[in-house]
Short mmCIF file of C-alpha atoms in Angstrom, two decimals:
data_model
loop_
_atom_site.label_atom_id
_atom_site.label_comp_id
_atom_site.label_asym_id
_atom_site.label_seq_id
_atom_site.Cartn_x
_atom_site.Cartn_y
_atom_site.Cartn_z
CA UNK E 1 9.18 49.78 3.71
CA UNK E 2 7.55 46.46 4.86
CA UNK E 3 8.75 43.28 3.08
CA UNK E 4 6.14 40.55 2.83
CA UNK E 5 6.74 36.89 2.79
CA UNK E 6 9.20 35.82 0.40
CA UNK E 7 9.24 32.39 -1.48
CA UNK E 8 12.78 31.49 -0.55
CA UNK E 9 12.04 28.93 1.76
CA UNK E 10 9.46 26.57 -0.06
CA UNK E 11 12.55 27.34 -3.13
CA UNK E 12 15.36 25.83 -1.11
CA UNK E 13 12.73 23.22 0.61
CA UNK E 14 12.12 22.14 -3.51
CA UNK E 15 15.95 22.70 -4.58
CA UNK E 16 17.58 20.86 -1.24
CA UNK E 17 14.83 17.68 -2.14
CA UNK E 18 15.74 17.67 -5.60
CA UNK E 19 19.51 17.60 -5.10
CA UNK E 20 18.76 15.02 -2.56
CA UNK E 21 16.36 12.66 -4.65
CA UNK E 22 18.93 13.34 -8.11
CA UNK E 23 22.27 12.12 -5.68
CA UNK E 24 19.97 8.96 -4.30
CA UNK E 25 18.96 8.04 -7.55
CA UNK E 26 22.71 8.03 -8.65
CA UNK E 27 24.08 6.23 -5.61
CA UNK E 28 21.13 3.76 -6.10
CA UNK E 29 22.20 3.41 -9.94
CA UNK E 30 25.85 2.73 -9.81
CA UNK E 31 25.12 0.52 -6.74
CA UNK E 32 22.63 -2.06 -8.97
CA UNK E 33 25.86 -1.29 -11.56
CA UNK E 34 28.49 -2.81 -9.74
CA UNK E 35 26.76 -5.11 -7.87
CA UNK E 36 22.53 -6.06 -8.59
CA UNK E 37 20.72 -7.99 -6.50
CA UNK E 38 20.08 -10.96 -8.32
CA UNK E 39 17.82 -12.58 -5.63
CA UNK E 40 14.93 -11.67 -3.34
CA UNK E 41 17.57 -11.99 -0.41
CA UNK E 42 20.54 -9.71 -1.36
CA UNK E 43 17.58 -7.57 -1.72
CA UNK E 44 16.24 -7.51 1.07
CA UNK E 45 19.58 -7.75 2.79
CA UNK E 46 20.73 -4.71 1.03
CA UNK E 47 17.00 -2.39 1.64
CA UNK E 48 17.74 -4.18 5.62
CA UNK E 49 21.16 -2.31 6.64
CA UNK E 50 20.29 0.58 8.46
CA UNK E 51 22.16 3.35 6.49
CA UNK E 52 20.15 2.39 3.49
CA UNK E 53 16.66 2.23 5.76
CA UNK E 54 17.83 6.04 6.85
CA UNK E 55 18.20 7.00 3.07
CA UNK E 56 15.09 5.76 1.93
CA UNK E 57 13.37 7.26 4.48
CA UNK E 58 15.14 10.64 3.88
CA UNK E 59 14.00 10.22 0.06
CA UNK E 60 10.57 9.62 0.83
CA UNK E 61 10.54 12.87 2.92
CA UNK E 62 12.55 14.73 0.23
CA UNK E 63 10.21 13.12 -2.54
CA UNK E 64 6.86 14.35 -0.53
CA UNK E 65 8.42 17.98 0.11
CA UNK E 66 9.35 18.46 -3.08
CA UNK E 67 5.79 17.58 -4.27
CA UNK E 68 4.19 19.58 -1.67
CA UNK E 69 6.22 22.55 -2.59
CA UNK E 70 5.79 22.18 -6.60
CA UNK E 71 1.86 20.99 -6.55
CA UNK E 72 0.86 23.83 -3.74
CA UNK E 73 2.57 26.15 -6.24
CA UNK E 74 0.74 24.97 -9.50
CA UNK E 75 -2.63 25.32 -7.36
CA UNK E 76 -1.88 28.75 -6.21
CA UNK E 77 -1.29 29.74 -9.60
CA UNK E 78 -4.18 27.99 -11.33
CA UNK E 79 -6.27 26.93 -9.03
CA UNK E 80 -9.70 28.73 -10.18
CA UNK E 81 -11.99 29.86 -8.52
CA UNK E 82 -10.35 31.32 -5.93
CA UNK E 83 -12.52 29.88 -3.33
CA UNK E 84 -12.16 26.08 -3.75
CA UNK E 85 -8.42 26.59 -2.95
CA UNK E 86 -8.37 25.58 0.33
CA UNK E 87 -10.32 22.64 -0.04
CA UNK E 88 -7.92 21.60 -3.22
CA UNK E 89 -4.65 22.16 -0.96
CA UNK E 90 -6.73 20.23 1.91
CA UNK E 91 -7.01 17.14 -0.60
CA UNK E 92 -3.30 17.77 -1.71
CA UNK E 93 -2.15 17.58 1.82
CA UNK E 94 -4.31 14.70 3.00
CA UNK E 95 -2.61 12.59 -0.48
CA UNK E 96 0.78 13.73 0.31
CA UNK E 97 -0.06 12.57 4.49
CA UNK E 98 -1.37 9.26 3.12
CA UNK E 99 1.52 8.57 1.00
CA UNK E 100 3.79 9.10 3.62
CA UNK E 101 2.00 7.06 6.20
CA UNK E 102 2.38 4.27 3.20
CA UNK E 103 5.80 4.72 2.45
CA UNK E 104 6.54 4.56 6.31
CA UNK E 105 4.19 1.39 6.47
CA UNK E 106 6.27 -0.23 3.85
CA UNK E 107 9.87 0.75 5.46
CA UNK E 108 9.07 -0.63 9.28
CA UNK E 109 7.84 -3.72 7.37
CA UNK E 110 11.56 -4.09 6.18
CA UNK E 111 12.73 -7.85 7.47
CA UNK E 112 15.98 -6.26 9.54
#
């Protein structure tokens, strides 16, 4: 019997980000907790050490998988007629690319 393509690995791409992005969010939380910024500087001193660029940048790519995976789903399912599809997971992808490219503009303009 032939097995077709199985959903598993957009499912862990979607679970892995969302573990990812809930953890961040935490560790982002209890660090404003115990000690907030309280000025533009220990802000952008804390968003300039390089561990923290690295995270951010990891949550932007978990943030954009994780909508890739959940909006390509929702137009699969309900995306009606069947034939404007590809254009709507064209746009999808192009919004997704563009936010990246954004969120990667706004990173590299970090002061370091």
């Amino acid at each position: 019997m032939k097995r077709g393509p199985t959903g598993l690995p957009a499912w862990l791409v979607q679970r892995a980000g969302a573990l990812y992005l809930l953890l961040f969010l935490v560790f982002v939380l209890a660090s404003f907790a115990l000690a907030p910024p309280h000025s533009r500087a220990q802000w952008l001193q804390w968003l300039a050490h390089p561990a923290m660029r690295w995270a951010l940048a990891i949550f932007f790519v978990a943030l954009l998988a994780h909508m890739w995976v959940g909006l390509r789903d929702v137009l699969l399912d309900y995306g009606k007629p069947v034939r404007i599809r590809p254009y709507l997971l064209a746009a999808l992808a192009a919004g997704l690319c563009a936010l990246g490219v954004w969120a990667t503009f706004i990173l590299l303009r970090i002061p370091t």
